[in-house]
Short mmCIF file of C-alpha atoms in Angstrom, two decimals:
data_model
loop_
_atom_site.label_atom_id
_atom_site.label_comp_id
_atom_site.label_asym_id
_atom_site.label_seq_id
_atom_site.Cartn_x
_atom_site.Cartn_y
_atom_site.Cartn_z
CA MET A 1 11.47 4.27 -34.43
CA LYS A 2 7.91 3.51 -35.73
CA PRO A 3 5.11 3.91 -33.15
CA LYS A 4 4.34 0.15 -33.80
CA HIS A 5 7.78 -0.89 -32.78
CA GLN A 6 7.81 1.49 -29.78
CA ARG A 7 4.58 -0.01 -28.49
CA LEU A 8 5.97 -3.47 -28.89
CA LEU A 9 9.17 -2.46 -27.12
CA LEU A 10 7.19 -0.95 -24.30
CA ALA A 11 5.03 -4.12 -24.14
CA LEU A 12 8.12 -6.37 -23.77
CA ILE A 13 9.56 -3.97 -21.14
CA ALA A 14 6.37 -4.35 -19.21
CA VAL A 15 6.44 -8.08 -19.57
CA VAL A 16 10.04 -8.31 -18.41
CA ALA A 17 9.47 -5.97 -15.57
CA LEU A 18 6.45 -8.33 -14.58
CA VAL A 19 8.27 -11.54 -14.81
CA SER A 20 11.35 -10.35 -13.03
CA ALA A 21 9.22 -8.78 -10.21
CA GLY A 22 7.59 -12.18 -9.80
CA LEU A 23 10.87 -14.04 -9.88
CA ILE A 24 12.46 -11.74 -7.25
CA ALA A 25 9.46 -12.19 -4.99
CA ALA A 26 9.36 -16.01 -5.39
CA SER A 27 13.09 -16.40 -4.65
CA ALA A 28 12.88 -13.95 -1.78
CA LEU A 29 10.04 -15.97 -0.29
CA ARG A 30 11.76 -19.33 -0.95
CA GLU A 31 15.01 -18.24 0.58
CA GLU A 32 13.19 -17.13 3.60
CA ALA A 33 11.67 -20.63 3.99
CA SER A 34 14.92 -22.44 3.51
CA TYR A 35 16.81 -20.89 6.49
CA PHE A 36 13.83 -20.13 8.75
CA TYR A 37 13.85 -22.14 11.94
CA THR A 38 11.53 -22.40 15.05
CA PRO A 39 13.14 -23.49 18.45
CA THR A 40 11.48 -27.12 17.61
CA THR A 41 12.93 -27.39 14.21
CA LEU A 42 16.29 -25.78 15.23
CA ALA A 43 16.60 -28.48 17.95
CA ALA A 44 15.99 -31.24 15.46
CA ALA A 45 18.03 -29.93 12.58
CA ASN A 46 21.55 -30.03 14.08
CA VAL A 47 22.64 -26.70 12.65
CA GLU A 48 26.39 -26.06 13.03
CA PRO A 49 27.39 -22.98 14.99
CA GLY A 50 28.36 -20.07 12.87
CA LYS A 51 25.88 -20.68 10.05
CA ALA A 52 23.44 -17.71 9.34
CA ILE A 53 19.93 -18.66 10.17
CA ARG A 54 16.67 -17.03 11.07
CA LEU A 55 14.84 -17.89 14.30
CA GLY A 56 11.17 -17.04 14.88
CA GLY A 57 8.88 -17.56 17.80
CA MET A 58 7.39 -15.99 20.85
CA VAL A 59 9.19 -14.15 23.54
CA GLN A 60 8.67 -16.22 26.76
CA LYS A 61 7.11 -14.28 29.56
CA GLY A 62 9.56 -13.18 32.23
CA SER A 63 12.60 -14.18 30.22
CA ILE A 64 13.84 -10.78 29.00
CA VAL A 65 16.95 -9.84 30.91
CA ARG A 66 18.51 -6.51 30.14
CA GLY A 67 22.26 -5.92 30.62
CA GLY A 68 23.69 -3.09 32.69
CA ASP A 69 25.01 -1.38 29.57
CA GLY A 70 21.42 -0.62 28.29
CA VAL A 71 22.09 -2.41 24.91
CA SER A 72 22.69 -6.00 25.74
CA ILE A 73 19.55 -8.27 26.26
CA THR A 74 18.95 -11.94 26.57
CA PHE A 75 15.58 -13.62 26.32
CA ILE A 76 14.09 -16.97 25.55
CA VAL A 77 12.15 -17.65 22.33
CA GLN A 78 9.70 -20.49 22.51
CA ASP A 79 7.13 -22.28 20.45
CA GLN A 80 4.73 -24.83 21.53
CA GLU A 81 7.31 -27.47 22.39
CA ARG A 82 10.88 -26.07 22.77
CA SER A 83 12.56 -22.82 23.70
CA GLN A 84 15.82 -21.33 22.62
CA LYS A 85 18.03 -18.77 24.38
CA VAL A 86 18.84 -15.65 22.51
CA ALA A 87 21.41 -12.83 23.02
CA TYR A 88 21.31 -9.53 21.29
CA ARG A 89 23.08 -6.27 21.46
CA GLY A 90 21.14 -3.16 20.09
CA ILE A 91 18.01 -1.26 20.26
CA THR A 92 15.01 -3.39 20.26
CA PRO A 93 11.78 -2.52 18.25
CA ASP A 94 8.80 -0.92 20.06
CA LEU A 95 6.77 -4.09 19.65
CA PHE A 96 9.51 -6.33 21.26
CA VAL A 97 7.62 -7.22 24.51
CA GLU A 98 7.10 -10.36 26.43
CA GLY A 99 4.59 -12.64 24.79
CA SER A 100 4.95 -10.95 21.34
CA GLY A 101 6.24 -12.51 18.15
CA VAL A 102 9.87 -11.99 17.11
CA VAL A 103 11.89 -12.87 14.14
CA ALA A 104 15.78 -12.85 14.79
CA ASP A 105 18.63 -13.23 12.08
CA GLY A 106 21.85 -14.57 13.55
CA ARG A 107 24.01 -17.55 14.42
CA LEU A 108 24.30 -20.27 16.91
CA ARG A 109 27.29 -19.85 19.36
CA PRO A 110 29.08 -23.20 20.21
CA ASP A 111 27.35 -23.01 23.63
CA ARG A 112 23.95 -23.29 21.71
CA VAL A 113 23.04 -19.74 22.67
CA PHE A 114 21.46 -17.97 19.49
CA VAL A 115 23.31 -14.59 18.97
CA ALA A 116 21.03 -12.27 16.95
CA GLU A 117 22.46 -9.74 14.61
CA SER A 118 18.96 -8.21 13.78
CA LEU A 119 15.72 -8.49 15.69
CA LEU A 120 12.36 -7.80 14.04
CA ALA A 121 9.14 -7.77 16.10
CA LYS A 122 5.76 -8.78 14.84
CA HIS A 123 2.57 -6.88 15.31
CA ASP A 124 -0.91 -8.64 15.57
CA GLU A 125 -4.10 -7.26 14.03
CA ASN A 126 -5.19 -5.67 17.36
CA TYR A 127 -5.16 -1.86 17.81
CA VAL A 128 -5.86 -0.96 21.49
CA PRO A 129 -5.39 2.44 23.18
CA LYS A 130 -2.95 2.60 26.00
CA GLU A 131 -5.63 3.35 28.73
CA LEU A 132 -7.55 0.32 27.86
CA ALA A 133 -4.42 -1.91 27.96
CA ASP A 134 -2.90 -0.78 31.36
CA ILE A 135 -4.07 -3.99 33.12
CA ASP A 136 -1.04 -5.75 31.66
CA MET A 137 1.00 -3.57 29.41
CA ASN A 138 3.47 -6.34 28.51
CA ALA A 139 1.05 -8.96 27.38
CA ALA A 140 0.75 -8.69 23.56
CA ALA A 141 -1.54 -11.52 23.19
CA TYR A 142 -4.60 -9.86 24.47
CA THR A 143 -7.23 -8.79 22.10
CA LYS A 144 -9.51 -5.73 22.12
CA ASP A 145 -12.40 -7.82 23.47
CA THR A 146 -10.51 -9.20 26.53
CA LEU A 147 -9.11 -5.71 27.38
CA ALA A 148 -12.32 -3.76 27.00
CA PRO A 149 -13.77 -3.07 30.41
CA MET B 1 -24.53 1.25 -20.49
CA HIS B 2 -24.00 3.54 -23.34
CA ARG B 3 -26.18 6.37 -21.77
CA PHE B 4 -22.97 8.21 -20.79
CA ALA B 5 -21.15 7.18 -24.03
CA ASN B 6 -21.68 10.68 -25.41
CA PRO B 7 -18.83 12.71 -24.12
CA ALA B 8 -20.94 15.94 -24.09
CA ARG B 9 -23.48 14.36 -21.85
CA PHE B 10 -20.69 13.03 -19.67
CA LEU B 11 -19.15 16.31 -19.44
CA ARG B 12 -22.45 17.99 -18.44
CA ILE B 13 -22.44 15.70 -15.36
CA ALA B 14 -18.58 15.70 -14.84
CA LYS B 15 -18.32 19.45 -14.67
CA PRO B 16 -20.39 20.13 -11.52
CA LEU B 17 -19.52 16.79 -10.07
CA THR B 18 -15.71 17.48 -10.03
CA PRO B 19 -15.87 20.35 -7.29
CA ALA B 20 -18.66 18.49 -5.64
CA LEU B 21 -16.37 15.64 -4.88
CA PHE B 22 -13.26 17.61 -4.49
CA TRP B 23 -14.24 20.14 -1.73
CA PRO B 24 -16.07 17.66 0.61
CA GLY B 25 -13.19 15.18 0.01
CA LEU B 26 -10.51 17.81 0.97
CA LEU B 27 -12.46 18.88 4.12
CA LEU B 28 -13.08 15.28 5.29
CA THR B 29 -9.49 14.36 4.55
CA LEU B 30 -8.04 17.39 6.56
CA PHE B 31 -10.58 16.75 9.33
CA ALA B 32 -9.58 13.16 9.58
CA CYS B 33 -6.00 13.90 9.50
CA ILE B 34 -6.25 16.54 12.29
CA TRP B 35 -8.46 14.15 14.33
CA GLY B 36 -6.05 11.20 13.86
CA LEU B 37 -2.96 13.23 14.57
CA PHE B 38 -4.11 15.17 17.66
CA PHE B 39 -7.14 13.54 19.10
CA THR B 40 -6.45 9.89 19.17
CA PRO B 41 -4.81 7.97 22.11
CA THR B 42 -1.47 6.29 21.84
CA GLU B 43 -1.47 2.69 21.14
CA ARG B 44 -0.40 0.24 23.86
CA LEU B 45 2.57 -1.11 21.89
CA MET B 46 2.96 0.98 18.84
CA GLY B 47 2.70 4.29 20.76
CA ASP B 48 2.11 7.21 18.34
CA THR B 49 3.23 5.53 15.20
CA VAL B 50 -0.44 4.15 15.21
CA LYS B 51 -1.40 7.58 13.70
CA ILE B 52 0.29 6.46 10.34
CA LEU B 53 -2.59 4.20 9.97
CA PHE B 54 -4.84 6.97 8.88
CA VAL B 55 -2.87 7.65 5.66
CA HIS B 56 -1.52 4.19 5.02
CA VAL B 57 -4.70 2.35 5.14
CA PRO B 58 -6.68 4.64 2.83
CA ALA B 59 -3.73 4.69 0.47
CA ALA B 60 -3.53 0.87 0.30
CA TRP B 61 -7.21 0.44 -0.13
CA LEU B 62 -7.56 3.08 -2.94
CA SER B 63 -4.54 1.68 -4.77
CA MET B 64 -6.15 -1.68 -4.78
CA GLY B 65 -9.52 -0.14 -5.59
CA GLY B 66 -7.87 1.96 -8.42
CA TRP B 67 -6.66 -1.21 -10.12
CA THR B 68 -9.99 -2.92 -9.75
CA GLY B 69 -11.50 0.17 -11.40
CA ILE B 70 -8.89 -0.21 -14.22
CA ALA B 71 -9.82 -3.89 -14.64
CA ILE B 72 -13.71 -3.20 -14.73
CA ALA B 73 -13.20 -0.21 -17.06
CA SER B 74 -10.99 -2.30 -19.34
CA ILE B 75 -13.41 -5.14 -19.56
CA VAL B 76 -16.11 -2.64 -20.50
CA GLN B 77 -13.85 -1.23 -23.11
CA LEU B 78 -12.95 -4.49 -24.60
CA VAL B 79 -16.40 -6.14 -24.49
CA TRP B 80 -18.78 -3.21 -25.16
CA ARG B 81 -16.36 -0.84 -26.93
CA HIS B 82 -17.68 1.84 -24.61
CA PRO B 83 -15.70 5.00 -25.77
CA LEU B 84 -15.45 6.37 -22.17
CA ALA B 85 -14.24 3.21 -20.49
CA GLY B 86 -10.70 3.43 -21.81
CA VAL B 87 -10.50 7.12 -20.91
CA ALA B 88 -11.64 6.25 -17.39
CA ALA B 89 -9.05 3.40 -17.00
CA ARG B 90 -6.22 5.65 -17.94
CA ALA B 91 -7.38 8.47 -15.71
CA ILE B 92 -7.14 6.15 -12.75
CA ALA B 93 -3.63 4.94 -13.47
CA VAL B 94 -1.54 8.00 -12.23
CA PRO B 95 -3.63 8.64 -9.03
CA GLY B 96 -3.64 4.66 -8.30
CA ALA B 97 0.23 4.57 -8.73
CA THR B 98 0.58 7.56 -6.42
CA PHE B 99 -1.50 5.90 -3.75
CA ALA B 100 0.45 2.76 -3.97
CA ALA B 101 3.68 4.77 -3.63
CA ILE B 102 2.29 6.39 -0.52
CA CYS B 103 1.21 3.10 0.90
CA LEU B 104 4.61 1.64 0.38
CA ILE B 105 6.51 4.73 1.77
CA THR B 106 4.29 5.16 4.82
CA GLY B 107 4.30 1.51 5.57
CA SER B 108 8.21 1.53 5.35
CA ILE B 109 8.21 4.43 7.72
CA TRP B 110 5.92 2.62 10.20
CA GLY B 111 7.89 -0.62 9.88
CA ARG B 112 11.18 1.02 11.05
CA PRO B 113 10.11 1.93 14.67
CA THR B 114 7.45 -0.94 15.10
CA TRP B 115 9.06 -4.00 13.42
CA GLY B 116 12.67 -2.74 13.56
CA THR B 117 13.21 -2.63 9.68
CA TRP B 118 12.27 -0.51 6.69
CA TRP B 119 11.66 -3.45 4.46
CA VAL B 120 11.20 -7.21 4.50
CA TRP B 121 10.30 -9.42 1.59
CA ASP B 122 7.20 -10.42 3.22
CA GLY B 123 4.16 -11.62 1.02
CA ARG B 124 2.06 -8.46 1.69
CA LEU B 125 5.00 -6.04 1.11
CA THR B 126 6.15 -7.83 -1.96
CA SER B 127 2.75 -8.07 -3.70
CA MET B 128 2.14 -4.37 -2.94
CA LEU B 129 5.41 -3.50 -4.71
CA VAL B 130 4.40 -5.68 -7.59
CA LEU B 131 1.18 -3.60 -7.80
CA PHE B 132 3.18 -0.47 -7.99
CA PHE B 133 5.30 -1.84 -10.78
CA LEU B 134 2.11 -3.10 -12.50
CA TYR B 135 0.84 0.69 -12.37
CA LEU B 136 4.08 1.81 -13.89
CA GLY B 137 3.84 -0.76 -16.72
CA TYR B 138 0.26 0.25 -17.45
CA ILE B 139 1.07 3.90 -17.56
CA ALA B 140 4.04 3.29 -19.88
CA LEU B 141 1.78 1.16 -22.08
CA SER B 142 -1.14 3.58 -22.29
CA ASN B 143 1.22 6.54 -22.93
CA ALA B 144 2.78 4.60 -25.73
CA SER B 145 -0.51 4.32 -27.61
CA SER B 146 -2.08 7.76 -26.81
CA GLU B 147 -0.25 9.58 -29.81
CA LYS B 148 -3.00 8.43 -32.11
CA GLY B 149 -5.78 9.18 -29.75
CA ASP B 150 -7.34 5.67 -29.73
CA THR B 151 -7.42 3.81 -26.57
CA SER B 152 -5.05 0.97 -26.55
CA ARG B 153 -6.31 -2.37 -26.32
CA VAL B 154 -2.81 -3.78 -25.25
CA ALA B 155 -3.12 -1.58 -22.08
CA ALA B 156 -6.66 -2.82 -21.50
CA VAL B 157 -5.64 -6.42 -21.71
CA PHE B 158 -2.75 -5.52 -19.32
CA GLY B 159 -5.32 -4.01 -17.03
CA VAL B 160 -7.37 -7.09 -16.90
CA ILE B 161 -4.49 -9.60 -16.47
CA GLY B 162 -2.94 -7.52 -13.80
CA ALA B 163 -6.00 -7.64 -11.64
CA ILE B 164 -4.97 -11.21 -10.69
CA ASN B 165 -2.62 -9.41 -8.17
CA ILE B 166 -5.43 -7.93 -6.23
CA PRO B 167 -6.78 -11.15 -4.67
CA ILE B 168 -3.17 -12.02 -4.08
CA ILE B 169 -2.49 -8.87 -2.01
CA ASN B 170 -5.66 -9.60 -0.02
CA ARG B 171 -4.87 -13.18 0.74
CA SER B 172 -1.03 -12.55 1.14
CA VAL B 173 -1.09 -12.19 4.87
CA ILE B 174 -2.72 -15.65 5.08
CA TRP B 175 -0.77 -17.54 2.39
CA TRP B 176 2.56 -16.44 3.48
CA GLU B 177 2.20 -15.29 7.07
CA SER B 178 5.48 -13.70 8.09
CA GLN B 179 5.82 -10.15 8.97
CA HIS B 180 2.85 -8.15 8.12
CA GLN B 181 -0.13 -8.55 10.56
CA LYS B 182 -3.38 -9.95 9.39
CA ALA B 183 -6.33 -8.17 8.33
CA SER B 184 -7.81 -6.03 11.19
CA ILE B 185 -11.02 -5.13 9.31
CA THR B 186 -13.14 -7.83 7.72
CA PHE B 187 -16.79 -8.36 6.95
CA SER B 188 -17.22 -10.02 10.31
CA GLY B 189 -15.89 -7.12 12.27
CA SER B 190 -12.89 -5.23 13.25
CA SER B 191 -10.06 -5.65 15.80
CA ILE B 192 -9.29 -1.93 15.75
CA ASP B 193 -10.56 -0.08 18.77
CA SER B 194 -13.29 2.47 17.85
CA ALA B 195 -11.06 5.29 18.93
CA TYR B 196 -8.87 4.57 15.77
CA LEU B 197 -11.72 3.22 13.68
CA ALA B 198 -13.84 6.31 13.48
CA PRO B 199 -11.19 8.75 12.17
CA LEU B 200 -9.94 5.93 9.80
CA PHE B 201 -13.24 5.52 8.17
CA VAL B 202 -13.48 9.52 7.79
CA ALA B 203 -10.08 9.38 6.21
CA VAL B 204 -11.13 6.60 3.89
CA ALA B 205 -14.18 8.52 2.83
CA GLY B 206 -12.23 11.78 2.31
CA PHE B 207 -9.36 10.13 0.28
CA SER B 208 -12.17 8.30 -1.78
CA LEU B 209 -13.81 11.46 -2.75
CA LEU B 210 -10.51 13.22 -3.61
CA PHE B 211 -9.56 10.11 -5.75
CA GLY B 212 -12.94 10.39 -7.57
CA ALA B 213 -12.40 14.13 -8.24
CA LEU B 214 -8.87 13.46 -9.41
CA VAL B 215 -10.12 10.72 -11.90
CA LEU B 216 -12.86 13.22 -13.18
CA MET B 217 -10.20 15.89 -13.74
CA ARG B 218 -8.05 13.58 -15.58
CA MET B 219 -10.85 12.31 -17.73
CA ARG B 220 -11.85 15.89 -18.53
CA ALA B 221 -8.23 16.77 -19.67
CA ALA B 222 -8.07 13.54 -21.77
CA LEU B 223 -11.44 14.32 -23.46
CA ALA B 224 -10.39 17.93 -24.20
CA GLU B 225 -7.16 16.60 -25.73
CA MET B 226 -9.13 14.13 -27.86
CA ARG B 227 -11.34 17.15 -28.95
CA ILE B 228 -8.33 19.07 -29.90
CA GLU B 229 -6.73 16.26 -31.84
CA ALA B 230 -10.00 15.59 -33.83
CA ARG B 231 -10.27 19.29 -34.67
CA MET B 232 -6.64 19.40 -35.83
CA ARG B 233 -7.24 16.35 -37.97
CA ARG B 234 -10.33 17.97 -39.55
CA MET B 235 -8.42 21.17 -40.09
CA ALA B 236 -5.43 19.32 -41.75
CA GLU B 237 -7.87 17.37 -44.00
CA GLY B 238 -10.11 20.37 -44.78
CA MET C 1 12.84 5.54 19.57
CA PRO C 2 11.12 8.85 19.33
CA HIS C 3 7.86 8.45 17.18
CA ALA C 4 7.13 12.05 16.24
CA PRO C 5 9.61 12.15 13.20
CA PHE C 6 8.09 9.03 11.81
CA VAL C 7 4.48 10.26 12.02
CA ILE C 8 5.55 13.67 10.65
CA ALA C 9 7.30 12.12 7.68
CA SER C 10 4.37 9.89 6.84
CA PHE C 11 1.94 12.72 6.64
CA ALA C 12 4.34 14.96 4.95
CA VAL C 13 4.91 12.24 2.20
CA THR C 14 1.09 11.81 1.87
CA GLY C 15 0.51 15.62 1.73
CA VAL C 16 3.27 16.17 -0.99
CA GLY C 17 1.95 13.30 -3.11
CA MET C 18 -1.73 14.55 -2.84
CA LEU C 19 -0.68 18.22 -3.58
CA TRP C 20 1.23 17.12 -6.66
CA LEU C 21 -1.63 14.88 -7.78
CA VAL C 22 -4.33 17.69 -7.36
CA LEU C 23 -2.19 20.49 -9.00
CA SER C 24 -1.02 18.42 -11.97
CA SER C 25 -4.46 17.05 -12.60
CA TYR C 26 -6.14 20.41 -12.11
CA LEU C 27 -3.64 22.32 -14.21
CA SER C 28 -3.66 19.71 -17.16
CA MET C 29 -7.44 19.87 -17.05
CA CYS C 30 -7.56 23.67 -17.21
CA ARG C 31 -4.97 23.96 -19.90
CA ALA C 32 -6.68 21.26 -22.20
CA GLU C 33 -10.10 22.57 -21.71
CA ALA C 34 -9.06 26.14 -22.28
CA SER C 35 -7.20 25.24 -25.56
CA ALA C 36 -10.10 22.99 -26.79
CA ASP C 37 -12.49 25.86 -26.23
CA ALA C 38 -10.14 28.38 -27.95
CA LEU C 39 -10.02 26.05 -30.88
CA ARG C 40 -13.77 25.86 -31.14
CA GLU C 41 -13.98 29.78 -31.04
CA GLN C 42 -11.85 29.78 -34.36
CA PRO C 43 -13.76 29.54 -37.63
#
């Protein structure tokens, strides 16, 4: 193969890789948008039970109830207007605390309880040492400034 | 601009500068890693995984800074035909790609315990992966044209166009807010406690000096190879 | 979930990456400069 053709081939590969990376990213982001619900949009959308959806919101304070077996958990996800009961079985991420953001993949049960198959926690942009935060360990919404003595 | 165009003059500066960047860089990096690993408090929600910050953030910043460097050097190469600019741009590529890979891997390792997943197709994570692929494409392009010793203009154009991704990475946490947290350190201040901020800045300084030393080493290697090629060509002709 | 393995893995990945970068860059620089100097010595 002539060096010139080799260069052309590599340029083509680079362009194809670039375009496909962009397409993958775009489709992944769009897919996420199409089945993402908050408690308010979920209440309005009339989603049939058993359909795979994603639910996002804040964990309501005082709503986490852990089952006796150590892996079952129920809690309430809320946004500004509505709330939605969620059941999950499994190990929760470290950042899953009351008041923190959460994204759950799962399905609605016929009794309108959302059964999560996976649970992702969201971190905010604040990094605070434990000693400063012991005023209220479970409140994720505090910032460095409200916690600092 | 062309004052350092003469490779001999450049080498007179680069030769003492390489160890002058490397050793302080290594010391600062090791110091910051030990400080970060053993002498920082656990975070209130993340616990000890907050320590991953001290390698993840410098790697992320330097991989983005690396491509910015490639883009600037490529513009200098294309516009002013500066003979060292192309060499500099290529020298950045492999360290930049390695830092991007380190950023992606350490971020993934951090995500598993804190978010509960190794990977999500979040705007920040996806655009960072695209940056890694851009580096691979740039390396492939510049290697393909290096046989003749001339610095490739195709690679330079690719370097300039690929720079579009840098502001996208920066804005991604605002445009597609999903999994990755927003920027903690902005021009208006930081939401990271000083207990973490101080070792983080030492780590950034250390890794930056190491990055500079690596780029100088790779530039010197490329210049020596160009000397060999020129010599061979003269010997073949004469 | 214990955190130590994740922290150790992150620093190990970074260490291996940096070691590879430094060694490969340094060795290729030494090799190229040595052979360039050797060529210059020849008449």
